[in-house]
Short mmCIF file of C-alpha atoms in Angstrom, two decimals:
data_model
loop_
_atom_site.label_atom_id
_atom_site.label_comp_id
_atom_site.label_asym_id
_atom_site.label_seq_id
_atom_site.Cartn_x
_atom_site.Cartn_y
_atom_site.Cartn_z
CA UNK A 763 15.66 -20.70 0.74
CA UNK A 764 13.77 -21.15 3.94
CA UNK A 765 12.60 -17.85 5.71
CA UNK A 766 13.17 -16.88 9.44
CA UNK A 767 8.77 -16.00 8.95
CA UNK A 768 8.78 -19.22 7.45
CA UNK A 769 10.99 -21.19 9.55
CA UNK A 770 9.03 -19.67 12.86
CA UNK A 771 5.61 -20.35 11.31
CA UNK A 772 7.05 -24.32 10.70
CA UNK A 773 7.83 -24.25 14.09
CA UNK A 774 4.75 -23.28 15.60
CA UNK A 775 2.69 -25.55 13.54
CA UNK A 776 4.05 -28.54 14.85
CA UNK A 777 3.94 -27.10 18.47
CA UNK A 778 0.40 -26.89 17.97
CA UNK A 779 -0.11 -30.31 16.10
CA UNK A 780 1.68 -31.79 18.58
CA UNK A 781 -1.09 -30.02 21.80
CA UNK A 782 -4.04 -31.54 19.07
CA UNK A 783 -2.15 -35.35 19.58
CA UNK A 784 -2.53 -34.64 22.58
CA UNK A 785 -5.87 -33.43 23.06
CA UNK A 786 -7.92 -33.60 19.98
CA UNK A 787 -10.51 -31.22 21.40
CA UNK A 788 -8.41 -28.40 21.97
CA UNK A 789 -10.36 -26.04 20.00
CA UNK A 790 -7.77 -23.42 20.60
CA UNK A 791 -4.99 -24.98 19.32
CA UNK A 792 -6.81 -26.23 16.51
CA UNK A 793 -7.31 -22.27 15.61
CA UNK A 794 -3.99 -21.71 16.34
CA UNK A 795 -2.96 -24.59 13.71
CA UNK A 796 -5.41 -22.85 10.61
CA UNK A 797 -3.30 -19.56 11.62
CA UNK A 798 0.00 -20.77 10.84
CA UNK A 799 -1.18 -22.98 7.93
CA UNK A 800 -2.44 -19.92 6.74
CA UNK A 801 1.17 -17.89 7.12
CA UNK A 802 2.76 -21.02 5.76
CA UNK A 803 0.45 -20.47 2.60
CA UNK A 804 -1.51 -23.59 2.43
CA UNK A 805 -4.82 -21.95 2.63
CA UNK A 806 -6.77 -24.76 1.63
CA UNK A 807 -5.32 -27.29 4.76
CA UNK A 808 -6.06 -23.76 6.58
CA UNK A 809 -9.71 -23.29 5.59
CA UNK A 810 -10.22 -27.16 6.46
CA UNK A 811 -8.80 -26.28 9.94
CA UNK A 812 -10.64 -23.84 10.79
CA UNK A 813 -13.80 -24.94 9.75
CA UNK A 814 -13.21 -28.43 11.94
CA UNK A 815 -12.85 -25.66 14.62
CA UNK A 816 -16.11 -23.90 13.65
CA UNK A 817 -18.18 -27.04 13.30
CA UNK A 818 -16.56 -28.28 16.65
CA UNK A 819 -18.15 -25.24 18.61
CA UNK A 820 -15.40 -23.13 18.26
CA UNK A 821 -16.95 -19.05 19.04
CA UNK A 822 -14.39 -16.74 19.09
CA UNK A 823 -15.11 -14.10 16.28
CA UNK A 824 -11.32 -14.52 15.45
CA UNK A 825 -12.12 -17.77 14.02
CA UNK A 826 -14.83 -17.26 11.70
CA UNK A 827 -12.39 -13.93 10.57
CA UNK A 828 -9.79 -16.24 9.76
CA UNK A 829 -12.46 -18.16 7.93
CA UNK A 830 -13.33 -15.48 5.73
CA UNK A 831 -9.97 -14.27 5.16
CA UNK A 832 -8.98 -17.75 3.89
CA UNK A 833 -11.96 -17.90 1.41
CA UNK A 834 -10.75 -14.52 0.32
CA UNK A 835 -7.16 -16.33 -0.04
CA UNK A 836 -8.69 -18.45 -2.61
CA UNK A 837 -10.16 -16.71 -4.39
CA UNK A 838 -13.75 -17.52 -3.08
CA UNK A 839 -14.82 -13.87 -3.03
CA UNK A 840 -18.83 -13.99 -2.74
CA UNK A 841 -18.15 -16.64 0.24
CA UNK A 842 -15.80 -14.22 1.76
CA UNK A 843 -17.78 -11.17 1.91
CA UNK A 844 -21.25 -13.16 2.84
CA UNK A 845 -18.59 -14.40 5.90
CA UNK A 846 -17.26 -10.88 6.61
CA UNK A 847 -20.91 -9.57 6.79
CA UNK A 848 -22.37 -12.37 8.53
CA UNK A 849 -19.19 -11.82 11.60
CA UNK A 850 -20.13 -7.88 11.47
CA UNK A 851 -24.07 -8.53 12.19
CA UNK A 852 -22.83 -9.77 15.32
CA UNK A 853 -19.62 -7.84 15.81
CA UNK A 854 -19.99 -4.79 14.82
CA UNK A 855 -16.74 -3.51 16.36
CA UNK A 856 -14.29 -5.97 14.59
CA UNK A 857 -11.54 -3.62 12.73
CA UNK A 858 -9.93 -6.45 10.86
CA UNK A 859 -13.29 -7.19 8.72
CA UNK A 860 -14.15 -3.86 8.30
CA UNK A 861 -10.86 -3.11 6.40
CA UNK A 862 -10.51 -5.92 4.51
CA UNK A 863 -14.22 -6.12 3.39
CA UNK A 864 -14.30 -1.99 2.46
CA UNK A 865 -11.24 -3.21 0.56
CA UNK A 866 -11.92 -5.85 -0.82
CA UNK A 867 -15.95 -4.98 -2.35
CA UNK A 868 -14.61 -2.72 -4.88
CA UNK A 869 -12.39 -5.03 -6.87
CA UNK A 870 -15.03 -7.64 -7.26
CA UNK A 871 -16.99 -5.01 -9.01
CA UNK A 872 -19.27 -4.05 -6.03
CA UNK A 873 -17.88 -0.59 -4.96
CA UNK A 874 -21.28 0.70 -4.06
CA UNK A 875 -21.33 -1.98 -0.96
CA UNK A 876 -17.36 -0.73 0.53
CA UNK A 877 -19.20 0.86 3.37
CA UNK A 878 -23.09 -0.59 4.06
CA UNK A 879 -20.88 -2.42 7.23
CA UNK A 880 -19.26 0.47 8.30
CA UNK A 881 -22.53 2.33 8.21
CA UNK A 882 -24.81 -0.04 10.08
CA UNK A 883 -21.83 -0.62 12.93
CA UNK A 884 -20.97 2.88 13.60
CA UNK A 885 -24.65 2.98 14.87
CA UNK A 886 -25.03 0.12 16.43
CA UNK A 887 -21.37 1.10 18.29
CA UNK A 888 -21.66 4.75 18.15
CA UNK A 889 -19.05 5.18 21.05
CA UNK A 890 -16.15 2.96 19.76
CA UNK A 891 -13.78 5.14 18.60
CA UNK A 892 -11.14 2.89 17.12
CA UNK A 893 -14.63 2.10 15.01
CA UNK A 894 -14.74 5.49 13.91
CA UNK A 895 -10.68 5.90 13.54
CA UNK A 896 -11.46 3.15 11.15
CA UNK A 897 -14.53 4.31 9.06
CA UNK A 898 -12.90 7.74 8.77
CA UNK A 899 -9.79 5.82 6.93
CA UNK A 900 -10.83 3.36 5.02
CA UNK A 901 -12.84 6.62 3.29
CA UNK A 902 -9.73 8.59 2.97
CA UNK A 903 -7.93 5.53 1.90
CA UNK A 904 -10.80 4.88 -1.18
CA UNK A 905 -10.41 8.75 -1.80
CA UNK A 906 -14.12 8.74 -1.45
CA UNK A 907 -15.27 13.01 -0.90
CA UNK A 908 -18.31 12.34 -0.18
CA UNK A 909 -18.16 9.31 2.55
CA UNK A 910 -15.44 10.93 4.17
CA UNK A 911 -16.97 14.15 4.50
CA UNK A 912 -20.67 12.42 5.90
CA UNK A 913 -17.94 10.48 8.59
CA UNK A 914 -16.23 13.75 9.86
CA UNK A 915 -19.73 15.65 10.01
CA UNK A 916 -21.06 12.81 11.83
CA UNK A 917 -17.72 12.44 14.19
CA UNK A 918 -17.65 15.90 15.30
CA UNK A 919 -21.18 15.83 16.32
CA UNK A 920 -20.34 12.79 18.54
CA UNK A 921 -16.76 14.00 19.66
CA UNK A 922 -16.54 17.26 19.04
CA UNK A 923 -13.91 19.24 16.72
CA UNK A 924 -10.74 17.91 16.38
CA UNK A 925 -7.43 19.02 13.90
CA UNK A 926 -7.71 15.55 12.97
CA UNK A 927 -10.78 15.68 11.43
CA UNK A 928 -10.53 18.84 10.65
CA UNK A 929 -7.29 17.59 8.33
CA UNK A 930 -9.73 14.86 6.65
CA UNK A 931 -12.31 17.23 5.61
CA UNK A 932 -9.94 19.68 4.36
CA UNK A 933 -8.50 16.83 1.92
CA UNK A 934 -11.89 15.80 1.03
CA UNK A 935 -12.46 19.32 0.51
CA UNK A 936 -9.63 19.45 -1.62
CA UNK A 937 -10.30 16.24 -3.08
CA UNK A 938 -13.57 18.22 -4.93
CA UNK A 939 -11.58 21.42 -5.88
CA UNK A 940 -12.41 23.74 -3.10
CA UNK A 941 -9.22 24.86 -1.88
CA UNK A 942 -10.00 27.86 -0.18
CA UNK A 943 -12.20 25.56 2.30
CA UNK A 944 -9.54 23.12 2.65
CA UNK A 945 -7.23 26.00 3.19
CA UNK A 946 -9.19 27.63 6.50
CA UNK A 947 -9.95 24.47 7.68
CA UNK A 948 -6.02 23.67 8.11
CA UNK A 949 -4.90 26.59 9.37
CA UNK A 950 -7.28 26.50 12.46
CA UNK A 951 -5.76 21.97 12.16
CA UNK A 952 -1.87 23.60 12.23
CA UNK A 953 -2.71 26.58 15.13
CA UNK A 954 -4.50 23.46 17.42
CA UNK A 955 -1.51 20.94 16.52
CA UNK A 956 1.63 22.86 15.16
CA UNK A 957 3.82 19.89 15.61
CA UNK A 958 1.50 17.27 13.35
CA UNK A 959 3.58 16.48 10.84
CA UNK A 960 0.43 15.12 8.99
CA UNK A 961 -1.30 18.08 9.08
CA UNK A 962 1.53 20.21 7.79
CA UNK A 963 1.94 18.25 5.15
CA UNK A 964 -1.78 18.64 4.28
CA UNK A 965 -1.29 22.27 4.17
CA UNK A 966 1.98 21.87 1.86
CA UNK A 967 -0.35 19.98 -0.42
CA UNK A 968 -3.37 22.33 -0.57
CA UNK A 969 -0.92 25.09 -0.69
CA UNK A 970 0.76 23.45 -3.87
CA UNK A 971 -2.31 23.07 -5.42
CA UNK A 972 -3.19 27.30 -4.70
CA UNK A 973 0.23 28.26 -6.05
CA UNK A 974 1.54 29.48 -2.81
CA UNK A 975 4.86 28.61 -2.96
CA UNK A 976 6.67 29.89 0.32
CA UNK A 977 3.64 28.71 2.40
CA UNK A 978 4.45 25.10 1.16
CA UNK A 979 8.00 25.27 1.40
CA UNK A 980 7.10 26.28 5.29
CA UNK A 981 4.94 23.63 6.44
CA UNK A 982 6.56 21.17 4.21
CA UNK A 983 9.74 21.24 5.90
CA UNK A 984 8.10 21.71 9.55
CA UNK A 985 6.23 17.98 8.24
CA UNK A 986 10.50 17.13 7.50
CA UNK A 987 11.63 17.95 11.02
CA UNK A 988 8.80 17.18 12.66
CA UNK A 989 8.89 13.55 11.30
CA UNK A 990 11.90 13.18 8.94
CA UNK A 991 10.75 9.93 7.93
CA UNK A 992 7.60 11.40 6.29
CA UNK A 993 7.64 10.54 2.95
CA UNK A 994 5.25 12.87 1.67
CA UNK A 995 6.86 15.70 2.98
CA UNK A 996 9.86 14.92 0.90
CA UNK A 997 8.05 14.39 -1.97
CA UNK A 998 6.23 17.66 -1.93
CA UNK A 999 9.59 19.31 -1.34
CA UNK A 1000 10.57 17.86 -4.63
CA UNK A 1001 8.20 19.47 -6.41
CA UNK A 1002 8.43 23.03 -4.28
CA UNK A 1003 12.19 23.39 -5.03
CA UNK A 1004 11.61 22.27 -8.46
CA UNK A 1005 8.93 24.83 -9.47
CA UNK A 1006 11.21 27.49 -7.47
CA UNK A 1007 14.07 26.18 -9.40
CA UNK A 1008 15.71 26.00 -5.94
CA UNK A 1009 19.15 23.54 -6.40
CA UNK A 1010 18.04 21.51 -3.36
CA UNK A 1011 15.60 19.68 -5.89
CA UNK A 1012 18.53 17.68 -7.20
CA UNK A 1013 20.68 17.01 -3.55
CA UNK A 1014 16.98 15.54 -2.73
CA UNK A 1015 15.95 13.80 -6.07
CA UNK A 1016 18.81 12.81 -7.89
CA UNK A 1017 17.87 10.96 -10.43
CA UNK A 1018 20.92 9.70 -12.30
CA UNK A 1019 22.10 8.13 -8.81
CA UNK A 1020 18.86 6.68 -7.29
CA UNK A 1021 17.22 5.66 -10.19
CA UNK A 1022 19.00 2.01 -10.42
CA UNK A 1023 18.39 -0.14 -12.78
CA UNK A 1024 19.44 -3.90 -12.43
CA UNK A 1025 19.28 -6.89 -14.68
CA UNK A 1026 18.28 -9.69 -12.22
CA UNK A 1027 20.09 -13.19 -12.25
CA UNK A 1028 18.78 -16.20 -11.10
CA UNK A 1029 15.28 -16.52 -12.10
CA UNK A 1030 13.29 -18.22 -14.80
CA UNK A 1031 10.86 -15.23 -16.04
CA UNK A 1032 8.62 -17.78 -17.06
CA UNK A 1033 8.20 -19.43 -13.82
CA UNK A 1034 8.19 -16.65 -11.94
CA UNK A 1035 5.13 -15.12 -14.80
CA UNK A 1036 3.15 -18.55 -14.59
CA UNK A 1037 2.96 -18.53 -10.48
CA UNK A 1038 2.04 -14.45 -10.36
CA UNK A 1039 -0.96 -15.25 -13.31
CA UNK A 1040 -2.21 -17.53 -10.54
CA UNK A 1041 -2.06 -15.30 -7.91
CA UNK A 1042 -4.24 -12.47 -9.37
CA UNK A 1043 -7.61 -13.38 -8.63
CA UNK A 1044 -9.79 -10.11 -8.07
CA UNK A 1045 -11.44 -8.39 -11.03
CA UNK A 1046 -10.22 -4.84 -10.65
CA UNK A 1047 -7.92 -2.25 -8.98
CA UNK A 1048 -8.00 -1.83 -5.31
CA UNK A 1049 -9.43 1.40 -4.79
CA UNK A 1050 -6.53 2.57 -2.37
CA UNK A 1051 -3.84 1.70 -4.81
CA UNK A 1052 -1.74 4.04 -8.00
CA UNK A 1053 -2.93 1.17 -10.41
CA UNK A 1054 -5.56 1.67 -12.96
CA UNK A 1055 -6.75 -0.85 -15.76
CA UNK A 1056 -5.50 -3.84 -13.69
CA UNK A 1057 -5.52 -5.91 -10.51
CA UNK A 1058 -3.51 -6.52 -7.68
CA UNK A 1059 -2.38 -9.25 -5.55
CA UNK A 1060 -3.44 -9.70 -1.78
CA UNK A 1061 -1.39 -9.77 0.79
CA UNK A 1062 2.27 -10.19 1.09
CA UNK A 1063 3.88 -11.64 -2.21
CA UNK A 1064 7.14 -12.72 -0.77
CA UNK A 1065 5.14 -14.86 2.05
CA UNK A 1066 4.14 -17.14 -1.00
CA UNK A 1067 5.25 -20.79 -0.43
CA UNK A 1068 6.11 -21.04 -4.26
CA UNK A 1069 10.10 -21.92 -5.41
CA UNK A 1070 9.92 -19.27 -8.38
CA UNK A 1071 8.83 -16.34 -5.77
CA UNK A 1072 11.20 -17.76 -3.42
CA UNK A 1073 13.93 -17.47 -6.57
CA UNK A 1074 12.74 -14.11 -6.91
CA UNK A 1075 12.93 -12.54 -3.77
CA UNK A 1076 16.40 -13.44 -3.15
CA UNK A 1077 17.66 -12.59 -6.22
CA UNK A 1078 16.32 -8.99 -5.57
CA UNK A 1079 17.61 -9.06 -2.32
CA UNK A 1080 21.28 -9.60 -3.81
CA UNK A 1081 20.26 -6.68 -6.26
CA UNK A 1082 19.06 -4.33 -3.04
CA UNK A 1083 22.55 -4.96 -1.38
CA UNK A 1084 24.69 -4.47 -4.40
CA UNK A 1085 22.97 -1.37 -4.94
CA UNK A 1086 23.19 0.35 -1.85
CA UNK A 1087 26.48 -0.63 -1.22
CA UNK A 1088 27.26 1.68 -4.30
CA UNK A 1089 25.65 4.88 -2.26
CA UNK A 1090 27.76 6.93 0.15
CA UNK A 1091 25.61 7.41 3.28
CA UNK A 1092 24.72 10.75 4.29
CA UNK A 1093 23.35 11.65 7.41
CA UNK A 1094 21.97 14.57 6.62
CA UNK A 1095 19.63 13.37 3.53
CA UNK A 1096 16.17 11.77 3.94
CA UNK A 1097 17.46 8.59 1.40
CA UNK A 1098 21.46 8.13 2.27
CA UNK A 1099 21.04 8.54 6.06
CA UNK A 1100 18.92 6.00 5.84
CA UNK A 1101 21.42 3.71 4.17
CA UNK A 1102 22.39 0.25 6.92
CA UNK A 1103 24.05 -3.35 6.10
CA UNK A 1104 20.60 -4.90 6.40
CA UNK A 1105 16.99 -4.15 5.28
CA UNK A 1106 13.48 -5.48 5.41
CA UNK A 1107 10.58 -6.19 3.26
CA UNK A 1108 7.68 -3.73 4.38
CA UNK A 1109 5.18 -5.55 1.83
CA UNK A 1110 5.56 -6.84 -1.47
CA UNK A 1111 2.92 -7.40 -4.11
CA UNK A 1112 2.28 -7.95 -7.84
CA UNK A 1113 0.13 -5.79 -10.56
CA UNK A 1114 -1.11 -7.30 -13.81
CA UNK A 1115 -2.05 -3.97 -16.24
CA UNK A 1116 -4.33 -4.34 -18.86
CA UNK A 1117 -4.02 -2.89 -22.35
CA UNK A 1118 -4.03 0.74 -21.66
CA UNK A 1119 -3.02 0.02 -17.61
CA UNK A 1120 -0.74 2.57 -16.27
CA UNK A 1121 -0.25 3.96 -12.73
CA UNK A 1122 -0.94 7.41 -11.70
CA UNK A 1123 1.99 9.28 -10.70
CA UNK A 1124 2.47 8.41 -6.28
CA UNK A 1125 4.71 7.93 -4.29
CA UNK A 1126 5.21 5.14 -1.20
CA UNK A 1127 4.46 6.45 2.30
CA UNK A 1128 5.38 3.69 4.15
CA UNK A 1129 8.31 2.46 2.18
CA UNK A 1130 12.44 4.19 2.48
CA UNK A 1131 12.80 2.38 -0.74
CA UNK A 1132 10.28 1.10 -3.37
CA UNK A 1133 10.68 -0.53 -6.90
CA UNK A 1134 9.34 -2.27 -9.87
CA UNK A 1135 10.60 -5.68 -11.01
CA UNK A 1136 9.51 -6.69 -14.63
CA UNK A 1137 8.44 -9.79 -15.26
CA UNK A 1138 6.24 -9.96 -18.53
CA UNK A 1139 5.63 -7.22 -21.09
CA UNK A 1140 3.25 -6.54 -23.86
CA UNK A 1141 4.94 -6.04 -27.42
CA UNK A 1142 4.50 -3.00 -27.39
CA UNK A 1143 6.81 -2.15 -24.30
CA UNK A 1144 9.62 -3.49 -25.94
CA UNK A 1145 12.43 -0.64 -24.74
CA UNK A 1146 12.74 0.81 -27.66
CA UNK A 1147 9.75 3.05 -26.99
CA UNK A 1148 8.25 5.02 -24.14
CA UNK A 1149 5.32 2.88 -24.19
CA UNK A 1150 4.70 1.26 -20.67
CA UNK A 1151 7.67 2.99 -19.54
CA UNK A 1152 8.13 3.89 -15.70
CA UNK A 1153 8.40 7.93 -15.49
CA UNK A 1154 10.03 10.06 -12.80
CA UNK A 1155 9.21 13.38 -11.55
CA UNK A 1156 5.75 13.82 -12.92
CA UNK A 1157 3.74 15.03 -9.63
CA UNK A 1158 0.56 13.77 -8.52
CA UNK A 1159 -1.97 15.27 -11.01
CA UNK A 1160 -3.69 16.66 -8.22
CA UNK A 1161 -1.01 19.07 -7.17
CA UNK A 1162 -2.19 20.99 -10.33
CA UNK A 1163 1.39 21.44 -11.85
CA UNK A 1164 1.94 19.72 -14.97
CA UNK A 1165 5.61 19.08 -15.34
CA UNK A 1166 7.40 16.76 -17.59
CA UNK A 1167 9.33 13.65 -16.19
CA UNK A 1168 13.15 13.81 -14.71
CA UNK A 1169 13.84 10.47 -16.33
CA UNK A 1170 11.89 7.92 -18.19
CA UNK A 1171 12.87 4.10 -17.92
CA UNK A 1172 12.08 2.39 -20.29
CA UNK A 1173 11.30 -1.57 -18.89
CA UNK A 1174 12.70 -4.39 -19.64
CA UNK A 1175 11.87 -8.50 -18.72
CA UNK A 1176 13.96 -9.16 -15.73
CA UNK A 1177 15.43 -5.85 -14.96
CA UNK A 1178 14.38 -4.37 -11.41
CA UNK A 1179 14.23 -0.44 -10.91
CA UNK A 1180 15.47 0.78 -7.53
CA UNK A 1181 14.19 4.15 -6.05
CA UNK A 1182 13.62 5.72 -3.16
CA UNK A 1183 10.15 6.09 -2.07
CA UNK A 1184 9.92 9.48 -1.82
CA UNK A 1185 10.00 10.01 -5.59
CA UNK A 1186 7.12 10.41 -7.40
CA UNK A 1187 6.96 7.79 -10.03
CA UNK A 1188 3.90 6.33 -12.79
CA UNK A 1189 3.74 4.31 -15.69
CA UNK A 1190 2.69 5.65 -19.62
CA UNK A 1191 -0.10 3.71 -21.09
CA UNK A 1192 0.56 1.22 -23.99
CA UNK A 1193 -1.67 -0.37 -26.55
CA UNK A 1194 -1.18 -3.63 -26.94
CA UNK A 1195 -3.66 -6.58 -25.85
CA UNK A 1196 -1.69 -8.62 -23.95
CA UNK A 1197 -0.93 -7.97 -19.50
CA UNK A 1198 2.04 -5.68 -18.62
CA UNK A 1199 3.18 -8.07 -15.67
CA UNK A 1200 5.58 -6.58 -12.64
CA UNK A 1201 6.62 -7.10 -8.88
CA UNK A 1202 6.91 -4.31 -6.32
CA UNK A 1203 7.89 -3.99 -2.85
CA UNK A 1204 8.34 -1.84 -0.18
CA UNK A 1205 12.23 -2.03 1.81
CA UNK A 1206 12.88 -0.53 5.07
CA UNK A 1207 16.40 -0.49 7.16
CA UNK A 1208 16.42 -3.27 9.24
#
């Protein structure tokens, strides 16, 4: 089935092959056609496209960005970054190629590069402050300490102090076991910007981590009603009422209900299995991401042009609506009052795990409801162990509280497990040799 994205993208393209008939030297329009090649996923035709538009005379720093994120599409990932660097020499300012680069350098194996750009820019642009917005990030994003605390250090003595930074040094801080610092440094963050839900949330965290559990419970649910969409606020809440073995724990997280797992019809495993093994090019993990022992693909899965990802998708999205149609909305909870007719895909991706893969225990921030479709599975994870398995209600490590899971699911080839994304969720590492193979996404109400 044909997409609206997909439909729209069709559309475009021929608007813009049909200005080229026209005018074979639009250069514009000849970008313009690599773009929507691109979101129509036929990279290669894209790359061509753009490059015609390059060698043409074609300047625009969009171009040769598009450029480098096609290589990157196909896998050509020494050409992409030598194209990313090459654009940042002589624009130093450009977001998009900062963030993908940073991103992309540490699953080829060349972590120690992610931020030699960001570095060299943030001098040469010292007053661009989405440049800085950016840096400061992409470091928090890689969970590196170290970088992130050189960016705030070096921010405040261009902009002065700000809760904002404040918050980011106070996770680093964190990040590298000092508590207590992180703990000063977000009280004077929360008595500048009381009504950050970010920053209260921060504090739930570091207070979790100090055993403090009424201080957490506070600025936890401020971060709720503040922003009730705020997934980590929920999350930590989870965990709070669970440790004060407060009832609310199970009207927020119940996991009999909103754990759902569904056998999927529809699909050929096998197909779907042989088009994902093509789609994992990079090396390692992405740095940002729960996965570890594995790789990820790029960008959005379900934007694929490929008729076994095309089988997939809408066979989970007649699992997704079956599903919730089986939960009474609830206004007053975070998940049910949530619940509408329609939804969207916020992103949707595939990870291949390795023999002793697994995901750290996370949650999804951006997502209202996440999930993990299973496509191929070592021996090992064969259901009849906990090997592999996906586990709920194990906290982020970091939290320091080392609590057993709610509910273990153990996977099986074509089922899909519904949750919502607030719900802290990991895998448990299995032996076997051979790739533990799944399909996630992200779903928001529409």
């Amino acid at each position: 089935m044909t997409t609206p994205a997909r439909i729209q993208a069709e559309a475009a393209l021929q608007a813009q092959q049909a200005v080229l008939a026209r005018n074979p030297g639009d250069l514009i329009a000849r970008h313009n056609m690599g773009v929507e090649l691109r979101r129509l996923d036929r990279s290669e035709e894209a790359l061509k496209t753009i490059e015609q538009a390059l060698a043409s005379g074609m300047k625009a720093p969009e171009t040769a960005l598009m450029r480098a994120h096609l290589l990157g599409d196909l896998g050509r990932f020494d050409e992409a970054v030598e194209a990313y660097q090459s654009l940042l020499l002589v624009k130093p300012d450009l977001i998009d190629a900062h963030e993908t680069l940073a991103r992309l350098l540490p699953q080829i194996g060349r972590h120690e590069e992610a931020f030699d750009a960001y570095r060299r820019a943030l001098v040469e642009a010292p007053e661009a402050g989405t440049l800085w917005m950016s840096a400061l990030g992409t470091a928090k994003d890689l969970r590196d300490a170290g970088q992130l605390l050189r960016f705030v250090e070096q921010a405040e003595q261009r902009f002065g102090k700000e809760p904002f930074l404040s918050t980011l040094a106070a996770q680093a801080h964190s990040w590298q076991g000092e508590d207590a610092v992180a703990l000063d440094l977000l009280r004077g963050a929360v008595a500048a910007a009381p009504d950050n839900s970010g920053i209260q949330a921060t504090l739930a965290h570091v207070a979790v981590r100090l055993g403090d559990m009424p201080m957490a419970e506070a600025a936890a649910q401020q971060a709720a009603r503040i922003a009730p969409y705020n997934q980590a606020a929920w999350a930590l809440l989870s965990v709070i009422w669970r440790l004060m073995e407060d009832p609310r724990e199970h009207w927020l997280a119940d996991y009999s209900r909103f754990v759902m797992p569904i056998e999927l019809s529809g699909i050929d495993v096998g197909d779907v299995a042989k088009a994902l093994h093509g789609f994992h090019l990079t090396r390692q993990h992405p740095g940002d991401q729960s996965l570890r022992g594995g790789t990820q693909t790029r960008g959005n899965l379900f934007e694929k042009a490929h008729p076994a990802i095309d089988a997939l998708r809408i066979a989970i999205e007649d699992a997704m609506r079956w599903a919730l149609s089986t939960l009474p909305p609830d206004p007053a909870h975070p998940f049910l009052g949530r619940i509408t007719r329609a939804t969207q895909f916020g992103g949707a991706w595939s990870v291949r795990l390795a023999q002793s893969g697994f995901h750290i225990s996370h949650i999804h921030q951006a997502g209202w409801l996440s999930s993990a479709a299973y496509i191929a599975l070592p021996a090992d994870v064969d259901g009849n162990s906990d090997a592999g398995a996906l586990a709920f209600g194990i906290p982020d490590a970091e939290l320091k509280h080392d609590l057993p899971p709610r509910r273990v699911v153990r996977p099986r080839v074509g089922q899909l497990v519904l949750f919502p994304s607030y719900m802290w969720h990991g895998t448990l590492p299995y032996a076997a040799d051979e790739p533990r193979l799944t399909v996630a996404f992200d779903a928001l109400p529409a």
